[in-house]
Every structure is written in structure tokens, then in C-alpha cells.
mmCIF file of C-alpha atoms in Angstrom:
data_model
loop_
_atom_site.group_PDB
_atom_site.id
_atom_site.type_symbol
_atom_site.label_atom_id
_atom_site.label_comp_id
_atom_site.label_asym_id
_atom_site.label_seq_id
_atom_site.Cartn_x
_atom_site.Cartn_y
_atom_site.Cartn_z
ATOM 1 C CA MET A 10 14.424 73.542 -22.240
ATOM 2 C CA VAL A 11 12.136 70.636 -24.197
ATOM 3 C CA ARG A 12 9.942 68.600 -22.675
ATOM 4 C CA GLU A 13 8.840 65.485 -25.359
ATOM 5 C CA LYS A 14 5.637 63.317 -24.226
ATOM 6 C CA ILE A 15 4.903 59.592 -24.299
ATOM 7 C CA GLU A 16 2.213 57.224 -23.471
ATOM 8 C CA VAL A 17 3.253 54.393 -22.054
ATOM 9 C CA SER A 18 0.205 52.598 -20.083
ATOM 10 C CA THR A 19 -0.416 54.994 -17.337
ATOM 11 C CA ARG A 20 2.420 56.349 -16.726
ATOM 12 C CA THR A 21 3.770 59.754 -19.026
ATOM 13 C CA LEU A 22 7.160 59.557 -19.681
ATOM 14 C CA GLN A 23 9.083 62.912 -20.159
ATOM 15 C CA TRP A 24 12.365 63.766 -21.358
ATOM 16 C CA LYS A 25 14.227 67.139 -21.494
ATOM 17 C CA CYS A 26 16.991 68.969 -21.698
ATOM 18 C CA VAL A 27 18.649 70.166 -18.154
ATOM 19 C CA GLU A 28 22.278 71.642 -19.718
ATOM 20 C CA SER A 29 23.309 72.316 -23.420
ATOM 21 C CA ARG A 30 27.089 74.426 -23.690
ATOM 22 C CA ALA A 31 29.360 74.680 -26.908
ATOM 23 C CA ASP A 32 32.552 75.044 -25.518
ATOM 24 C CA SER A 33 34.095 75.846 -28.572
ATOM 25 C CA LYS A 34 33.102 75.392 -32.751
ATOM 26 C CA ARG A 35 33.511 71.424 -32.235
ATOM 27 C CA LEU A 36 33.000 70.354 -28.948
ATOM 28 C CA TYR A 37 28.778 70.278 -27.825
ATOM 29 C CA TYR A 38 28.037 69.449 -24.523
ATOM 30 C CA GLY A 39 24.236 68.312 -23.437
ATOM 31 C CA ARG A 40 22.412 66.563 -20.691
ATOM 32 C CA PHE A 41 19.169 64.610 -20.411
ATOM 33 C CA ILE A 42 16.564 63.090 -19.069
ATOM 34 C CA LEU A 43 14.169 61.172 -19.517
ATOM 35 C CA SER A 44 11.912 59.879 -16.712
ATOM 36 C CA PRO A 45 9.428 58.158 -14.623
ATOM 37 C CA LEU A 46 11.328 54.645 -15.888
ATOM 38 C CA MET A 47 10.052 51.456 -13.887
ATOM 39 C CA LYS A 48 13.491 49.292 -12.040
ATOM 40 C CA GLY A 49 15.801 48.367 -15.040
ATOM 41 C CA GLN A 50 14.504 50.334 -18.414
ATOM 42 C CA ALA A 51 17.105 52.957 -18.016
ATOM 43 C CA ASP A 52 19.929 50.541 -18.401
ATOM 44 C CA THR A 53 18.037 49.298 -21.450
ATOM 45 C CA ILE A 54 17.433 52.413 -22.547
ATOM 46 C CA GLY A 55 20.509 54.141 -22.101
ATOM 47 C CA ILE A 56 23.130 50.822 -22.939
ATOM 48 C CA ALA A 57 20.923 50.875 -26.434
ATOM 49 C CA MET A 58 21.599 55.102 -26.887
ATOM 50 C CA ARG A 59 25.101 55.206 -25.859
ATOM 51 C CA ARG A 60 26.088 52.104 -28.852
ATOM 52 C CA VAL A 61 23.575 54.160 -31.647
ATOM 53 C CA LEU A 62 24.836 57.614 -30.480
ATOM 54 C CA LEU A 63 28.892 56.048 -30.960
ATOM 55 C CA GLY A 64 27.962 53.540 -33.883
ATOM 56 C CA GLU A 65 25.200 54.608 -36.280
ATOM 57 C CA ILE A 66 24.885 58.163 -36.272
ATOM 58 C CA GLU A 67 26.381 59.820 -40.203
ATOM 59 C CA GLY A 68 29.428 61.838 -39.935
ATOM 60 C CA THR A 69 30.769 63.622 -42.536
ATOM 61 C CA SER A 70 34.812 63.277 -43.322
ATOM 62 C CA ILE A 71 37.425 63.773 -46.042
ATOM 63 C CA THR A 72 38.498 60.460 -46.914
ATOM 64 C CA SER A 73 41.678 60.943 -49.539
ATOM 65 C CA ALA A 74 42.935 63.710 -51.380
ATOM 66 C CA LYS A 75 45.380 64.269 -54.590
ATOM 67 C CA SER A 76 48.466 65.434 -56.216
ATOM 68 C CA GLU A 77 50.161 65.039 -58.136
ATOM 69 C CA ASN A 78 53.703 66.796 -56.681
ATOM 70 C CA ILE A 79 53.252 64.363 -54.185
ATOM 71 C CA PRO A 80 56.103 61.805 -54.349
ATOM 72 C CA HIS A 81 54.941 59.791 -51.157
ATOM 73 C CA GLU A 82 52.838 60.192 -47.880
ATOM 74 C CA TYR A 83 56.032 60.832 -45.995
ATOM 75 C CA SER A 84 58.117 63.365 -48.106
ATOM 76 C CA SER A 85 58.224 67.204 -47.849
ATOM 77 C CA ILE A 86 57.219 70.108 -50.185
ATOM 78 C CA VAL A 87 59.682 72.794 -51.324
ATOM 79 C CA GLY A 88 58.510 75.960 -49.830
ATOM 80 C CA VAL A 89 56.293 74.331 -47.113
ATOM 81 C CA GLN A 90 56.370 73.793 -44.113
ATOM 82 C CA GLU A 91 54.520 70.808 -42.636
ATOM 83 C CA SER A 92 55.534 67.518 -43.902
ATOM 84 C CA VAL A 93 53.058 65.967 -46.709
ATOM 85 C CA HIS A 94 52.356 63.032 -42.992
ATOM 86 C CA GLU A 95 51.269 66.143 -41.328
ATOM 87 C CA ILE A 96 48.749 67.816 -43.850
ATOM 88 C CA LEU A 97 47.184 64.388 -44.143
ATOM 89 C CA MET A 98 46.667 65.551 -40.448
ATOM 90 C CA ASN A 99 45.619 68.474 -39.981
ATOM 91 C CA LEU A 100 42.596 67.505 -43.830
ATOM 92 C CA LYS A 101 42.011 64.502 -41.030
ATOM 93 C CA GLU A 102 40.714 67.331 -38.387
ATOM 94 C CA ILE A 103 38.293 69.449 -40.306
ATOM 95 C CA VAL A 104 35.393 69.119 -38.983
ATOM 96 C CA LEU A 105 32.391 69.087 -42.038
ATOM 97 C CA ARG A 106 28.875 69.333 -41.490
ATOM 98 C CA SER A 107 26.322 68.049 -44.972
ATOM 99 C CA HIS A 108 23.486 66.262 -46.527
ATOM 100 C CA LEU A 109 25.155 64.907 -48.755
ATOM 101 C CA TYR A 110 24.326 61.120 -50.023
ATOM 102 C CA GLY A 111 27.592 59.270 -51.351
ATOM 103 C CA ILE A 112 30.994 60.931 -52.319
ATOM 104 C CA CYS A 113 31.515 64.655 -53.722
ATOM 105 C CA GLU A 114 34.736 66.063 -54.674
ATOM 106 C CA ALA A 115 36.569 70.012 -53.433
ATOM 107 C CA SER A 116 39.322 71.337 -54.027
ATOM 108 C CA ILE A 117 42.178 73.581 -52.795
ATOM 109 C CA CYS A 118 44.516 75.735 -54.311
ATOM 110 C CA VAL A 119 46.324 78.748 -52.716
ATOM 111 C CA LYS A 120 49.753 80.242 -53.748
ATOM 112 C CA GLY A 121 51.856 81.232 -51.082
ATOM 113 C CA PRO A 122 53.350 82.618 -49.198
ATOM 114 C CA GLY A 123 50.502 82.525 -46.426
ATOM 115 C CA CYS A 124 48.791 80.302 -44.141
ATOM 116 C CA VAL A 125 46.296 77.852 -46.041
ATOM 117 C CA THR A 126 42.976 77.265 -43.488
ATOM 118 C CA ALA A 127 39.620 75.181 -44.086
ATOM 119 C CA GLN A 128 38.783 78.522 -44.818
ATOM 120 C CA ASP A 129 40.372 78.191 -47.992
ATOM 121 C CA ILE A 130 38.820 74.944 -49.175
ATOM 122 C CA ILE A 131 36.358 75.278 -51.842
ATOM 123 C CA LEU A 132 33.077 72.092 -51.895
ATOM 124 C CA PRO A 133 30.068 72.058 -53.154
ATOM 125 C CA SER A 134 27.068 74.474 -51.675
ATOM 126 C CA TYR A 135 25.789 70.815 -50.130
ATOM 127 C CA VAL A 136 28.896 71.243 -47.688
ATOM 128 C CA GLU A 137 30.434 72.856 -44.670
ATOM 129 C CA ILE A 138 32.833 73.312 -42.939
ATOM 130 C CA VAL A 139 32.270 73.678 -38.875
ATOM 131 C CA ASP A 140 36.007 75.507 -37.880
ATOM 132 C CA ASN A 141 37.249 77.777 -41.232
ATOM 133 C CA THR A 142 40.383 78.758 -38.803
ATOM 134 C CA GLN A 143 40.906 74.766 -39.045
ATOM 135 C CA HIS A 144 45.005 74.978 -39.987
ATOM 136 C CA ILE A 145 46.353 72.902 -43.043
ATOM 137 C CA ALA A 146 49.756 74.475 -44.294
ATOM 138 C CA ASN A 147 51.625 77.207 -43.792
ATOM 139 C CA LEU A 148 53.124 78.166 -46.846
ATOM 140 C CA THR A 149 56.516 79.504 -46.816
ATOM 141 C CA GLU A 150 57.345 80.603 -50.486
ATOM 142 C CA PRO A 151 55.158 82.059 -53.615
ATOM 143 C CA ILE A 152 54.228 78.779 -54.644
ATOM 144 C CA ASP A 153 51.012 77.099 -56.081
ATOM 145 C CA PHE A 154 49.888 74.496 -53.446
ATOM 146 C CA CYS A 155 46.865 72.444 -55.291
ATOM 147 C CA ILE A 156 45.185 69.414 -54.219
ATOM 148 C CA ARG A 157 42.238 67.852 -54.974
ATOM 149 C CA LEU A 158 40.072 66.273 -51.678
ATOM 150 C CA GLN A 159 38.089 63.920 -51.977
ATOM 151 C CA ILE A 160 35.142 63.576 -48.819
ATOM 152 C CA GLU A 161 32.163 61.207 -47.945
ATOM 153 C CA ARG A 162 29.387 60.707 -45.883
ATOM 154 C CA ASN A 163 28.932 57.605 -43.738
ATOM 155 C CA ARG A 164 29.341 56.364 -39.874
ATOM 156 C CA GLY A 165 32.241 54.684 -37.900
ATOM 157 C CA TYR A 166 35.516 55.042 -38.458
ATOM 158 C CA ARG A 167 37.800 53.688 -41.979
ATOM 159 C CA ILE A 168 41.306 53.391 -41.208
ATOM 160 C CA LYS A 169 43.340 53.305 -44.196
ATOM 161 C CA THR A 170 45.777 49.922 -45.580
ATOM 162 C CA PRO A 171 49.048 49.928 -47.471
ATOM 163 C CA ASN A 172 46.497 48.380 -50.650
ATOM 164 C CA HIS A 173 44.759 51.772 -50.757
ATOM 165 C CA PHE A 174 47.723 53.126 -51.637
ATOM 166 C CA GLN A 175 47.717 55.086 -55.201
ATOM 167 C CA GLU A 176 50.061 56.711 -57.551
ATOM 168 C CA GLY A 177 48.842 60.608 -56.475
ATOM 169 C CA ILE A 178 45.945 59.541 -54.157
ATOM 170 C CA TYR A 179 46.480 59.784 -50.160
ATOM 171 C CA PRO A 180 43.016 58.096 -48.194
ATOM 172 C CA ILE A 181 42.907 59.972 -44.909
ATOM 173 C CA ASP A 182 41.460 58.425 -41.262
ATOM 174 C CA ALA A 183 37.976 59.382 -41.755
ATOM 175 C CA VAL A 184 35.882 59.117 -38.747
ATOM 176 C CA PHE A 185 32.556 59.754 -39.764
ATOM 177 C CA MET A 186 31.047 60.157 -36.491
ATOM 178 C CA PRO A 187 29.665 62.962 -35.473
ATOM 179 C CA VAL A 188 29.436 62.272 -31.624
ATOM 180 C CA ARG A 189 32.395 62.191 -29.399
ATOM 181 C CA ASN A 190 31.426 60.796 -26.441
ATOM 182 C CA ALA A 191 28.045 59.399 -24.634
ATOM 183 C CA ASN A 192 27.590 59.116 -21.273
ATOM 184 C CA HIS A 193 24.842 57.575 -19.287
ATOM 185 C CA SER A 194 23.656 57.328 -15.253
ATOM 186 C CA ILE A 195 20.966 56.641 -13.358
ATOM 187 C CA HIS A 196 19.480 58.230 -9.683
ATOM 188 C CA SER A 197 16.956 55.467 -8.320
ATOM 189 C CA TYR A 198 13.694 56.548 -6.165
ATOM 190 C CA GLY A 199 10.979 54.806 -3.966
ATOM 191 C CA ASN A 200 11.006 51.390 -1.955
ATOM 192 C CA GLY A 201 10.771 48.043 -2.393
ATOM 193 C CA ASN A 202 7.403 47.850 -5.917
ATOM 194 C CA GLU A 203 7.117 51.213 -6.429
ATOM 195 C CA LYS A 204 11.219 51.395 -6.565
ATOM 196 C CA GLN A 205 11.602 54.023 -10.208
ATOM 197 C CA GLU A 206 14.539 55.508 -12.288
ATOM 198 C CA ILE A 207 15.379 58.603 -13.721
ATOM 199 C CA LEU A 208 17.967 58.498 -16.800
ATOM 200 C CA PHE A 209 20.367 61.029 -17.294
ATOM 201 C CA LEU A 210 22.272 60.767 -21.073
ATOM 202 C CA GLU A 211 25.325 63.369 -21.308
ATOM 203 C CA ILE A 212 26.475 63.690 -25.529
ATOM 204 C CA TRP A 213 29.314 66.338 -26.928
ATOM 205 C CA THR A 214 29.635 66.070 -30.464
ATOM 206 C CA ASN A 215 32.352 67.667 -33.050
ATOM 207 C CA GLY A 216 29.553 70.900 -33.592
ATOM 208 C CA SER A 217 28.399 69.231 -37.093
ATOM 209 C CA LEU A 218 25.046 68.605 -35.433
ATOM 210 C CA THR A 219 24.300 69.342 -31.883
ATOM 211 C CA PRO A 220 23.780 66.819 -29.114
ATOM 212 C CA LYS A 221 20.035 66.934 -29.399
ATOM 213 C CA GLU A 222 19.830 66.834 -32.567
ATOM 214 C CA ALA A 223 22.686 63.564 -32.293
ATOM 215 C CA LEU A 224 20.029 62.407 -30.153
ATOM 216 C CA HIS A 225 16.220 62.175 -32.352
ATOM 217 C CA GLU A 226 18.593 60.881 -34.750
ATOM 218 C CA ALA A 227 19.585 57.707 -33.221
ATOM 219 C CA SER A 228 16.209 58.003 -31.811
ATOM 220 C CA ARG A 229 15.425 57.851 -35.034
ATOM 221 C CA ASN A 230 17.741 54.719 -35.650
ATOM 222 C CA LEU A 231 16.271 52.999 -32.857
ATOM 223 C CA ILE A 232 13.431 53.025 -34.116
ATOM 224 C CA ASP A 233 13.633 52.223 -37.470
ATOM 225 C CA LEU A 234 16.073 49.014 -36.867
ATOM 226 C CA PHE A 235 12.541 48.331 -34.735
ATOM 227 C CA ILE A 236 9.980 48.808 -37.100
ATOM 228 C CA PRO A 237 9.507 44.970 -38.780
ATOM 229 C CA PHE A 238 9.415 43.536 -35.695
ATOM 230 C CA LEU A 239 6.492 46.586 -35.348
ATOM 231 C CA HIS A 240 4.798 45.938 -38.621
ATOM 232 C CA ALA A 241 4.941 42.034 -38.878
ATOM 233 C CA GLU A 242 1.889 40.368 -38.995
ATOM 234 C CA GLU A 243 1.328 36.624 -38.991
ATOM 235 C CA GLU A 244 -0.785 36.190 -42.140
ATOM 236 C CA ASN A 245 2.079 38.085 -43.529
ATOM 237 C CA LEU A 246 4.173 35.276 -42.177
ATOM 238 C CA HIS A 247 5.042 32.083 -44.403
ATOM 239 C CA LEU A 248 7.184 28.720 -44.179
ATOM 240 C CA GLU A 249 8.896 27.512 -47.009
ATOM 241 C CA ASN A 250 11.308 25.427 -47.570
ATOM 242 C CA ASN A 251 12.305 25.649 -43.758
ATOM 243 C CA GLN A 252 11.746 29.547 -43.757
ATOM 244 C CA ASN A 253 10.547 32.899 -42.605
ATOM 245 C CA LYS A 254 10.051 34.820 -45.089
ATOM 246 C CA TYR A 255 8.803 38.588 -43.695
ATOM 247 C CA THR A 256 6.149 40.329 -46.740
ATOM 248 C CA LEU A 257 6.178 43.727 -46.564
ATOM 249 C CA PRO A 258 3.273 45.845 -46.785
ATOM 250 C CA LEU A 259 3.015 47.156 -50.425
ATOM 251 C CA PHE A 260 3.361 51.604 -50.498
ATOM 252 C CA SER A 261 1.920 53.374 -53.322
ATOM 253 C CA PHE A 262 2.384 56.780 -54.974
ATOM 254 C CA HIS A 263 -0.806 58.986 -53.813
ATOM 255 C CA ASP A 264 -3.529 58.494 -56.240
ATOM 256 C CA ARG A 265 -1.706 56.996 -58.684
ATOM 257 C CA PHE A 266 -1.596 53.256 -57.985
ATOM 258 C CA ASN A 267 -4.140 51.003 -58.101
ATOM 259 C CA GLN A 268 -1.923 48.766 -55.616
ATOM 260 C CA ILE A 269 -3.013 51.791 -52.478
ATOM 261 C CA GLN A 270 -4.378 50.712 -49.079
ATOM 262 C CA LYS A 271 -6.376 52.528 -47.931
ATOM 263 C CA ASN A 272 -6.797 51.619 -44.177
ATOM 264 C CA GLN A 273 -2.422 51.653 -43.977
ATOM 265 C CA LYS A 274 -1.749 53.889 -41.607
ATOM 266 C CA GLU A 275 -0.038 57.400 -41.978
ATOM 267 C CA ILE A 276 2.426 56.090 -38.978
ATOM 268 C CA GLU A 277 4.310 53.642 -41.279
ATOM 269 C CA LEU A 278 5.083 56.270 -43.943
ATOM 270 C CA LYS A 279 6.437 58.607 -41.756
ATOM 271 C CA SER A 280 8.484 55.710 -40.488
ATOM 272 C CA ILE A 281 10.373 55.404 -43.459
ATOM 273 C CA PHE A 282 12.920 58.007 -44.450
ATOM 274 C CA ILE A 283 14.047 59.207 -47.966
ATOM 275 C CA ASP A 284 17.834 58.077 -46.895
ATOM 276 C CA GLN A 285 16.712 54.620 -46.352
ATOM 277 C CA LEU A 286 15.262 54.319 -50.716
ATOM 278 C CA GLU A 287 18.588 53.464 -52.046
ATOM 279 C CA LEU A 288 17.959 57.469 -54.290
ATOM 280 C CA THR A 289 20.766 59.504 -55.835
ATOM 281 C CA PRO A 290 22.569 61.723 -54.454
ATOM 282 C CA LYS A 291 21.066 64.415 -56.819
ATOM 283 C CA ILE A 292 17.375 62.910 -56.518
ATOM 284 C CA TYR A 293 18.309 62.847 -52.884
ATOM 285 C CA ASN A 294 19.401 67.100 -52.375
ATOM 286 C CA CYS A 295 16.781 67.757 -54.459
ATOM 287 C CA LEU A 296 13.804 66.006 -52.093
ATOM 288 C CA LYS A 297 15.829 67.605 -48.626
ATOM 289 C CA ARG A 298 16.023 71.138 -50.307
ATOM 290 C CA SER A 299 12.307 70.851 -51.348
ATOM 291 C CA ASN A 300 11.576 69.456 -47.177
ATOM 292 C CA ILE A 301 10.814 65.926 -48.068
ATOM 293 C CA HIS A 302 12.402 64.006 -45.821
ATOM 294 C CA THR A 303 10.058 60.510 -45.207
ATOM 295 C CA LEU A 304 8.454 58.371 -47.406
ATOM 296 C CA LEU A 305 4.639 60.156 -46.509
ATOM 297 C CA ASP A 306 5.526 62.882 -47.327
ATOM 298 C CA LEU A 307 6.948 62.357 -51.276
ATOM 299 C CA LEU A 308 3.594 59.595 -51.645
ATOM 300 C CA ASN A 309 2.397 63.317 -50.844
ATOM 301 C CA ASN A 310 3.257 65.014 -53.680
ATOM 302 C CA ARG A 311 2.046 64.624 -57.072
ATOM 303 C CA LYS A 312 3.978 63.735 -60.379
ATOM 304 C CA GLU A 313 3.871 67.119 -60.956
ATOM 305 C CA ASP A 314 4.764 69.059 -57.791
ATOM 306 C CA LEU A 315 8.093 67.164 -58.169
ATOM 307 C CA MET A 316 8.760 68.390 -61.137
ATOM 308 C CA ARG A 317 8.505 71.448 -59.958
ATOM 309 C CA ILE A 318 11.785 71.653 -58.463
ATOM 310 C CA GLU A 319 13.904 72.598 -59.578
ATOM 311 C CA HIS A 320 16.632 70.720 -61.328
ATOM 312 C CA PHE A 321 14.301 68.451 -61.169
ATOM 313 C CA ARG A 322 14.140 65.635 -64.533
ATOM 314 C CA ILE A 323 11.257 63.486 -65.554
ATOM 315 C CA GLU A 324 14.872 61.118 -65.663
ATOM 316 C CA ASP A 325 14.526 61.149 -61.811
ATOM 317 C CA ILE A 326 10.956 60.149 -61.278
ATOM 318 C CA ASP A 327 11.582 56.534 -63.704
ATOM 319 C CA HIS A 328 14.201 56.474 -60.961
ATOM 320 C CA ILE A 329 11.850 56.852 -57.525
ATOM 321 C CA PHE A 330 9.493 54.909 -59.423
ATOM 322 C CA HIS A 331 12.461 52.159 -59.912
ATOM 323 C CA ILE A 332 13.761 52.158 -56.185
ATOM 324 C CA LEU A 333 9.833 51.601 -55.016
ATOM 325 C CA GLU A 334 8.702 49.462 -57.168
ATOM 326 C CA LYS A 335 13.220 47.236 -55.974
ATOM 327 C CA ASN A 336 12.320 48.115 -52.607
ATOM 328 C CA PHE A 337 8.593 47.723 -51.836
ATOM 329 C CA ALA A 338 7.930 44.654 -54.258
ATOM 330 C CA MET A 339 5.285 47.172 -55.474
ATOM 331 C CA ASN A 340 4.193 46.092 -59.381
ATOM 332 C CA LEU A 341 4.416 50.186 -61.017
ATOM 333 C CA THR A 342 2.502 51.514 -64.217
ATOM 334 C CA LYS A 343 4.807 53.860 -65.125
ATOM 335 C CA ASN A 344 2.433 55.382 -67.451
ATOM 336 C CA LYS A 345 0.458 56.953 -64.765
#
């Protein structure tokens, strides 16, 4: 059981996990409560959390399959029990977990006869399969079964359309939603003006993350959405051409930029995650493996520290400079 306290006025909000179980490798369940809340607050939080849990959390899915030996989606392959369409549907059901940023490739190459399962997929090191027993195809003859797969991390879902089909490449309906379902309910107690509420949250996930991890991710996404309002200051708002322009506060690398603001609160830097910096997959994965998750983590590292990261090069440092200059309007001096 985990508890976390947040000071709000004279009340202390408490949340805890009251039930947690794994029904299978691809179905996790968690039940959480948050209290005490004033009348109406439980609905406000519950509705927002449910929308973010179902629509904003990123997941990893197979988005297409490629084979030069398949004439069309509804054809059959000699020596394979399933049709091509059935194989694509089986690939759609495979649940993946990753820290992928963007798109990567994987492959299957198996010689029959035998059963092809998810464990036969050759994946990059930063992608893993939740359930290796997931079925793909049955090979009834000694044939070479080879398919190239495209894997992507995104949010929501993507329905394949006819104009996406190319010769030998077959798009797959991609469901990037790791949260399968989310419900909230409210228990009220007290009388009159003293009436208070308890919020109950139920979360089901596909096994690529736990309900607790989903709750943390959804909370972080909600905070990210409201940060611009939290840090908006009146002096940073200018009326020009009948439009309001918001000037973002400047951020700088640790002791290397003249523009560093000494009174910048650490909470502002902690609230910006490297996921938001549009880094290349290589840089993103290198930073993640080095436990650099937020802008504050990044700024607390010297250039020499970053260069010690495996596979990190000076070109990657320059790319980070460029991203910060682009996203935070920084006037950078690279020779420093």
C-alpha cells in the first residue's frame, strides 16, 4: 500500500491503493481512493483522470507488416494454416512495452513446421514483449516464414485505410492504449456544508504498465497540460496585433549560459520531461538509460558528464543545444 500526501488549504488529501491484482499477463487491475474531497471535486478529478487514462497515455504497437511473398491481405500462404488476414489480426494483439521514441523495425524469420509465437519476434533491446506465448501462425510444412514489422509508440488508436496499402506492406489497426478501461465512483458522507466525498478509481491495463504506473502517467500528463497557466505571469503577457503572446521563461545549462536565472524554481524544471523535447530516438534512449528524465536532470549534467554516456557523441550535444534554443527561445553560445 502506497500513500502520498498533498497539502491543500487546511486539509490533507490522501490517496492509496486498496486493491491490486494481475488477472493474466495481459490484464492488470487496480483500485485507488482519494480523500477527503469537497462536494463536486471528486467528479472534477474523476472525469479528467478517466479521459487522460484512456486517451493520453502512450503505448507501443505493431503498425505494419511487410513480406514480398504475400500478394494481398486476403490471400493464403502455402504451408501456413492461417490466412494473411488472420496473421495480421494476431500481430495486432501482441502487447509490447518500450521506451521507444518514434518508429523502429523488428522481424520474424522461422522455419517450419511448428508454431510461431511472439517469442519468435526479433526486437530492439529497448522493446520487450509482455506475453511471449501470444500466437501468430501455425506452419504445417518446412517453409521459411519471414516478415518484417514496423513498431511505433504513440497514443490513442489508428485505423488502417485503403490508401495506406503499398505493394508488400500491410498496415495493421494499431491500438496504442495501454489502459483498457477506467471507471470512477463517488462516496459522499457528512451533512450540509460539511459534506465530503471519497473518489474511487478503477483501472484495467494490458500488462505493458501497471495501474499504479498508469495513474502516475495520467497525473503527469494533466500537470503538463496546465503548466502554461501555472507559470503565466502578468508581465510576460503582451498585447500585440490584438493577440496575447506568452513569453516562456528562459532555461539554461548548468553554469554554461549567461542567461541563467538564479531565482528559477526547481519545480519548473522538474515539470518538463525530456519526452517533450523532440529529441532523436538515439539521444532520448541514451538519456533515459542514464536516469535523465526531466529538464532539471539534464541541466544538472555537465557536457563532460553527457559525453561519458555510452554511444553519446559531440553531435548529440549540439542537437540538444538546438532543441533548447528552438523550444525555449534560448540565445545559446555553443563554444561554451
